[in-house]
């Protein structure tokens, strides 16, 4: 999240707190939230295979799920000589708002270098969730990735609401432009391509936050794409929009679910509310997978942190919005650094080679407005040149 989006969220939250004293329906009158005892058993109607699991609990990743995925991967390896079932590569793309242009440029530049691998698992949070499908499908989608991060502006992502429209509202901005942008790129062809790769045992995972439960949710986008369900394209789109829906700025995405034979709804927001980046829940160890399958694998993790990890000085005005906005930005940065340390610790534990990259401290351009096109193009080009010239991966988290 940039300082502008942080400030926008804060302004909206203050306005909502001030104005919601006006009469209006309560949350319970507007919703049918899942009762707390049923939260763990709620499912999207019609999807009885594993399409999601808690991001903080790996209990749903059973031996049967692992064996099915491994069988798919081994079968694909027999057909495609470029697939090595004993050499797995993972990519995690973080949140970061308009700074996602850095990760997009890095991937396109990586392609130009001729060294970009095919990733067996790709995960994405927030802006990273919008990058993840393109990264998962490879260089054939680089043109879409470039366009999405160099040709858009703020008006392509949100529409500000008037102050009176915020009364009783769930956000300060209308996300209709973001929905249209996601609809443009999530086509029947993209869905078919994701389903095809899922059938090979590769996985595309996107994180949202169930705001009622205050827990991260990981969605298996390939399982959704290959489900054959009539509403799979809309669900795929809704999850991407939810993952990028900054609380307060964008409305949460309401998903209909079933629990104990009754219909309820869940509210999902920006995955960055829970984590800025992820690979597996911390209580999942690939070492146990090797034991189950009787084969030791080489694993390499690449993390693209769409943001800086160094302190950034700026003169803060002695005003509530300015102070709180800078504080939120600092909190998000600290959370992102903490996620890198967590992922590094898990990688060390599991024998996974750790590689991370972030926006260099030397990049000093400031945005004039949220999702400033000139800013995003410059950052994309920086990422592109770094990717093309040989990415200076760090094998350690930020010091």
PDB file of C-alpha atoms in Angstrom, residues 120-279:
ATOM      1  CA  UNK A 120       5.535 -25.287  -9.893  1.00  0.00           C
ATOM      2  CA  UNK A 121       3.687 -23.200  -7.299  1.00  0.00           C
ATOM      3  CA  UNK A 122       2.847 -19.503  -7.620  1.00  0.00           C
ATOM      4  CA  UNK A 123       1.250 -17.585  -4.757  1.00  0.00           C
ATOM      5  CA  UNK A 124      -0.087 -14.040  -4.704  1.00  0.00           C
ATOM      6  CA  UNK A 125      -1.472 -11.542  -2.213  1.00  0.00           C
ATOM      7  CA  UNK A 126      -3.263  -8.267  -3.009  1.00  0.00           C
ATOM      8  CA  UNK A 127      -1.566  -6.728  -6.068  1.00  0.00           C
ATOM      9  CA  UNK A 128       0.463  -9.936  -6.139  1.00  0.00           C
ATOM     10  CA  UNK A 129      -2.750 -11.888  -6.702  1.00  0.00           C
ATOM     11  CA  UNK A 130      -3.336  -9.896  -9.898  1.00  0.00           C
ATOM     12  CA  UNK A 131       0.219 -10.677 -11.058  1.00  0.00           C
ATOM     13  CA  UNK A 132       0.117 -14.340 -10.018  1.00  0.00           C
ATOM     14  CA  UNK A 133      -2.031 -15.797 -12.859  1.00  0.00           C
ATOM     15  CA  UNK A 134       0.221 -14.173 -15.479  1.00  0.00           C
ATOM     16  CA  UNK A 135       3.361 -15.355 -13.663  1.00  0.00           C
ATOM     17  CA  UNK A 136       1.883 -18.847 -13.376  1.00  0.00           C
ATOM     18  CA  UNK A 137       1.110 -19.071 -17.097  1.00  0.00           C
ATOM     19  CA  UNK A 138       4.536 -17.828 -18.119  1.00  0.00           C
ATOM     20  CA  UNK A 139       6.002 -15.622 -20.857  1.00  0.00           C
ATOM     21  CA  UNK A 140       2.977 -16.027 -23.151  1.00  0.00           C
ATOM     22  CA  UNK A 141       1.158 -13.630 -20.805  1.00  0.00           C
ATOM     23  CA  UNK A 142       3.965 -11.075 -20.444  1.00  0.00           C
ATOM     24  CA  UNK A 143       2.166  -8.678 -22.781  1.00  0.00           C
ATOM     25  CA  UNK A 144      -0.893  -8.657 -20.524  1.00  0.00           C
ATOM     26  CA  UNK A 145       1.320  -8.242 -17.465  1.00  0.00           C
ATOM     27  CA  UNK A 146       3.085  -5.241 -18.993  1.00  0.00           C
ATOM     28  CA  UNK A 147      -0.187  -3.646 -20.070  1.00  0.00           C
ATOM     29  CA  UNK A 148      -1.849  -4.141 -16.677  1.00  0.00           C
ATOM     30  CA  UNK A 149       0.945  -2.264 -14.869  1.00  0.00           C
ATOM     31  CA  UNK A 150       1.949   0.410 -17.365  1.00  0.00           C
ATOM     32  CA  UNK A 151      -1.288   1.419 -19.090  1.00  0.00           C
ATOM     33  CA  UNK A 152      -3.659   1.759 -16.135  1.00  0.00           C
ATOM     34  CA  UNK A 153      -4.305   4.742 -13.872  1.00  0.00           C
ATOM     35  CA  UNK A 154      -6.274   5.249 -10.689  1.00  0.00           C
ATOM     36  CA  UNK A 155      -9.500   5.738 -12.654  1.00  0.00           C
ATOM     37  CA  UNK A 156      -9.089   2.202 -14.031  1.00  0.00           C
ATOM     38  CA  UNK A 157      -9.128   0.829 -10.478  1.00  0.00           C
ATOM     39  CA  UNK A 158     -11.550   2.852  -8.388  1.00  0.00           C
ATOM     40  CA  UNK A 159     -14.075   5.681  -8.340  1.00  0.00           C
ATOM     41  CA  UNK A 160     -14.227   7.961  -5.314  1.00  0.00           C
ATOM     42  CA  UNK A 161     -17.534   8.295  -3.503  1.00  0.00           C
ATOM     43  CA  UNK A 162     -18.943  11.589  -2.290  1.00  0.00           C
ATOM     44  CA  UNK A 163     -18.803  12.203   1.437  1.00  0.00           C
ATOM     45  CA  UNK A 164     -22.567  11.709   1.782  1.00  0.00           C
ATOM     46  CA  UNK A 165     -22.371   8.416  -0.116  1.00  0.00           C
ATOM     47  CA  UNK A 166     -20.051   7.070   2.560  1.00  0.00           C
ATOM     48  CA  UNK A 167     -22.853   7.240   5.154  1.00  0.00           C
ATOM     49  CA  UNK A 168     -23.748   3.626   5.956  1.00  0.00           C
ATOM     50  CA  UNK A 169     -21.357   2.459   3.252  1.00  0.00           C
ATOM     51  CA  UNK A 170     -18.681  -0.222   3.447  1.00  0.00           C
ATOM     52  CA  UNK A 171     -15.970   1.765   1.643  1.00  0.00           C
ATOM     53  CA  UNK A 172     -14.872   5.167   0.433  1.00  0.00           C
ATOM     54  CA  UNK A 173     -14.480   4.035  -3.184  1.00  0.00           C
ATOM     55  CA  UNK A 174     -16.470   2.117  -5.777  1.00  0.00           C
ATOM     56  CA  UNK A 175     -14.562  -0.930  -7.039  1.00  0.00           C
ATOM     57  CA  UNK A 176     -16.496  -1.242 -10.310  1.00  0.00           C
ATOM     58  CA  UNK A 177     -13.446  -0.151 -12.376  1.00  0.00           C
ATOM     59  CA  UNK A 178     -11.278  -2.820 -10.671  1.00  0.00           C
ATOM     60  CA  UNK A 179     -13.922  -5.451 -11.372  1.00  0.00           C
ATOM     61  CA  UNK A 180     -14.006  -4.456 -15.037  1.00  0.00           C
ATOM     62  CA  UNK A 181     -10.216  -4.642 -15.246  1.00  0.00           C
ATOM     63  CA  UNK A 182     -10.195  -8.134 -13.739  1.00  0.00           C
ATOM     64  CA  UNK A 183     -12.984  -9.184 -16.111  1.00  0.00           C
ATOM     65  CA  UNK A 184     -10.896  -7.982 -19.041  1.00  0.00           C
ATOM     66  CA  UNK A 185      -8.007 -10.274 -18.194  1.00  0.00           C
ATOM     67  CA  UNK A 186      -9.751 -13.278 -16.642  1.00  0.00           C
ATOM     68  CA  UNK A 187     -11.130 -14.698 -19.870  1.00  0.00           C
ATOM     69  CA  UNK A 188     -12.320 -18.170 -20.800  1.00  0.00           C
ATOM     70  CA  UNK A 189      -8.910 -18.725 -22.406  1.00  0.00           C
ATOM     71  CA  UNK A 190      -6.994 -17.744 -19.268  1.00  0.00           C
ATOM     72  CA  UNK A 191      -9.236 -20.021 -17.206  1.00  0.00           C
ATOM     73  CA  UNK A 192      -8.621 -22.914 -19.608  1.00  0.00           C
ATOM     74  CA  UNK A 193      -4.871 -22.314 -19.503  1.00  0.00           C
ATOM     75  CA  UNK A 194      -4.838 -22.301 -15.699  1.00  0.00           C
ATOM     76  CA  UNK A 195      -6.906 -25.514 -15.654  1.00  0.00           C
ATOM     77  CA  UNK A 196      -4.495 -27.165 -18.098  1.00  0.00           C
ATOM     78  CA  UNK A 197      -1.470 -26.375 -15.930  1.00  0.00           C
ATOM     79  CA  UNK A 198      -3.331 -27.426 -12.793  1.00  0.00           C
ATOM     80  CA  UNK A 199      -3.855 -30.805 -14.422  1.00  0.00           C
ATOM     81  CA  UNK A 200      -0.078 -31.177 -14.567  1.00  0.00           C
ATOM     82  CA  UNK A 201       0.193 -30.825 -10.796  1.00  0.00           C
ATOM     83  CA  UNK A 202       1.190 -27.165 -10.799  1.00  0.00           C
ATOM     84  CA  UNK A 203      -0.606 -24.898  -8.338  1.00  0.00           C
ATOM     85  CA  UNK A 204      -1.796 -21.271  -8.428  1.00  0.00           C
ATOM     86  CA  UNK A 205      -2.693 -20.046  -4.928  1.00  0.00           C
ATOM     87  CA  UNK A 206      -4.225 -16.694  -3.984  1.00  0.00           C
ATOM     88  CA  UNK A 207      -4.721 -15.318  -0.478  1.00  0.00           C
ATOM     89  CA  UNK A 208      -7.679 -13.386   0.902  1.00  0.00           C
ATOM     90  CA  UNK A 209      -8.689 -12.539   4.470  1.00  0.00           C
ATOM     91  CA  UNK A 210     -11.960 -13.743   5.977  1.00  0.00           C
ATOM     92  CA  UNK A 211     -12.589 -10.598   7.950  1.00  0.00           C
ATOM     93  CA  UNK A 212     -15.254 -12.185  10.186  1.00  0.00           C
ATOM     94  CA  UNK A 213     -12.860 -14.922  11.269  1.00  0.00           C
ATOM     95  CA  UNK A 214      -9.744 -12.689  11.180  1.00  0.00           C
ATOM     96  CA  UNK A 215      -7.944 -15.490   9.349  1.00  0.00           C
ATOM     97  CA  UNK A 216      -6.114 -15.848   6.032  1.00  0.00           C
ATOM     98  CA  UNK A 217      -7.698 -18.056   3.386  1.00  0.00           C
ATOM     99  CA  UNK A 218      -5.700 -19.671   0.568  1.00  0.00           C
ATOM    100  CA  UNK A 219      -7.614 -20.405  -2.625  1.00  0.00           C
ATOM    101  CA  UNK A 220      -6.535 -23.067  -5.135  1.00  0.00           C
ATOM    102  CA  UNK A 221      -7.340 -21.141  -8.304  1.00  0.00           C
ATOM    103  CA  UNK A 222      -6.464 -24.068 -10.566  1.00  0.00           C
ATOM    104  CA  UNK A 223      -8.963 -26.299  -8.760  1.00  0.00           C
ATOM    105  CA  UNK A 224     -11.625 -23.659  -9.347  1.00  0.00           C
ATOM    106  CA  UNK A 225     -10.670 -23.207 -13.010  1.00  0.00           C
ATOM    107  CA  UNK A 226     -10.751 -26.964 -13.682  1.00  0.00           C
ATOM    108  CA  UNK A 227     -13.928 -27.641 -11.679  1.00  0.00           C
ATOM    109  CA  UNK A 228     -16.309 -27.388 -14.630  1.00  0.00           C
ATOM    110  CA  UNK A 229     -18.769 -25.461 -12.445  1.00  0.00           C
ATOM    111  CA  UNK A 230     -20.913 -22.882 -14.327  1.00  0.00           C
ATOM    112  CA  UNK A 231     -19.913 -20.070 -11.952  1.00  0.00           C
ATOM    113  CA  UNK A 232     -16.189 -20.838 -11.828  1.00  0.00           C
ATOM    114  CA  UNK A 233     -15.131 -17.795 -13.861  1.00  0.00           C
ATOM    115  CA  UNK A 234     -17.075 -15.407 -11.618  1.00  0.00           C
ATOM    116  CA  UNK A 235     -15.689 -17.035  -8.469  1.00  0.00           C
ATOM    117  CA  UNK A 236     -12.154 -16.814  -9.886  1.00  0.00           C
ATOM    118  CA  UNK A 237     -12.688 -13.105 -10.579  1.00  0.00           C
ATOM    119  CA  UNK A 238     -14.298 -12.427  -7.205  1.00  0.00           C
ATOM    120  CA  UNK A 239     -11.347 -13.946  -5.351  1.00  0.00           C
ATOM    121  CA  UNK A 240      -8.831 -11.805  -7.248  1.00  0.00           C
ATOM    122  CA  UNK A 241     -10.872  -8.671  -6.529  1.00  0.00           C
ATOM    123  CA  UNK A 242     -11.246  -9.674  -2.876  1.00  0.00           C
ATOM    124  CA  UNK A 243      -7.511 -10.231  -2.495  1.00  0.00           C
ATOM    125  CA  UNK A 244      -6.877  -6.701  -3.793  1.00  0.00           C
ATOM    126  CA  UNK A 245      -9.696  -5.015  -1.839  1.00  0.00           C
ATOM    127  CA  UNK A 246      -7.988  -2.740   0.687  1.00  0.00           C
ATOM    128  CA  UNK A 247     -10.344  -2.573   3.713  1.00  0.00           C
ATOM    129  CA  UNK A 248     -12.041   0.779   4.023  1.00  0.00           C
ATOM    130  CA  UNK A 249     -11.000   1.875   0.555  1.00  0.00           C
ATOM    131  CA  UNK A 250     -12.746  -0.909  -1.393  1.00  0.00           C
ATOM    132  CA  UNK A 251     -15.877  -2.808  -0.358  1.00  0.00           C
ATOM    133  CA  UNK A 252     -15.347  -6.373   0.846  1.00  0.00           C
ATOM    134  CA  UNK A 253     -16.375  -9.192  -1.465  1.00  0.00           C
ATOM    135  CA  UNK A 254     -19.353 -11.156  -0.218  1.00  0.00           C
ATOM    136  CA  UNK A 255     -19.181 -14.878  -0.958  1.00  0.00           C
ATOM    137  CA  UNK A 256     -22.191 -17.138  -0.502  1.00  0.00           C
ATOM    138  CA  UNK A 257     -21.417 -20.320   1.426  1.00  0.00           C
ATOM    139  CA  UNK A 258     -23.216 -23.289   2.912  1.00  0.00           C
ATOM    140  CA  UNK A 259     -22.732 -24.662   6.420  1.00  0.00           C
ATOM    141  CA  UNK A 260     -24.801 -27.315   8.183  1.00  0.00           C
ATOM    142  CA  UNK A 261     -27.256 -27.278   5.285  1.00  0.00           C
ATOM    143  CA  UNK A 262     -27.985 -23.550   5.576  1.00  0.00           C
ATOM    144  CA  UNK A 263     -26.913 -20.608   3.426  1.00  0.00           C
ATOM    145  CA  UNK A 264     -24.713 -17.869   4.851  1.00  0.00           C
ATOM    146  CA  UNK A 265     -22.221 -15.326   3.557  1.00  0.00           C
ATOM    147  CA  UNK A 266     -18.591 -14.472   4.222  1.00  0.00           C
ATOM    148  CA  UNK A 267     -16.825 -11.140   3.761  1.00  0.00           C
ATOM    149  CA  UNK A 268     -13.379 -11.354   2.173  1.00  0.00           C
ATOM    150  CA  UNK A 269     -10.892  -8.498   1.924  1.00  0.00           C
ATOM    151  CA  UNK A 270      -7.286  -7.807   0.982  1.00  0.00           C
ATOM    152  CA  UNK A 271      -5.055 -10.798   1.683  1.00  0.00           C
ATOM    153  CA  UNK A 272      -2.446  -8.288   2.865  1.00  0.00           C
ATOM    154  CA  UNK A 273      -4.548  -7.764   5.985  1.00  0.00           C
ATOM    155  CA  UNK A 274      -3.233 -11.156   7.137  1.00  0.00           C
ATOM    156  CA  UNK A 275       0.068 -11.567   5.275  1.00  0.00           C
ATOM    157  CA  UNK A 276       2.051  -9.559   2.755  1.00  0.00           C
ATOM    158  CA  UNK A 277       3.432 -12.769   1.227  1.00  0.00           C
ATOM    159  CA  UNK A 278       3.049 -16.516   1.775  1.00  0.00           C
ATOM    160  CA  UNK A 279       4.008 -19.952   0.522  1.00  0.00           C
TER     161      UNK A 279
END
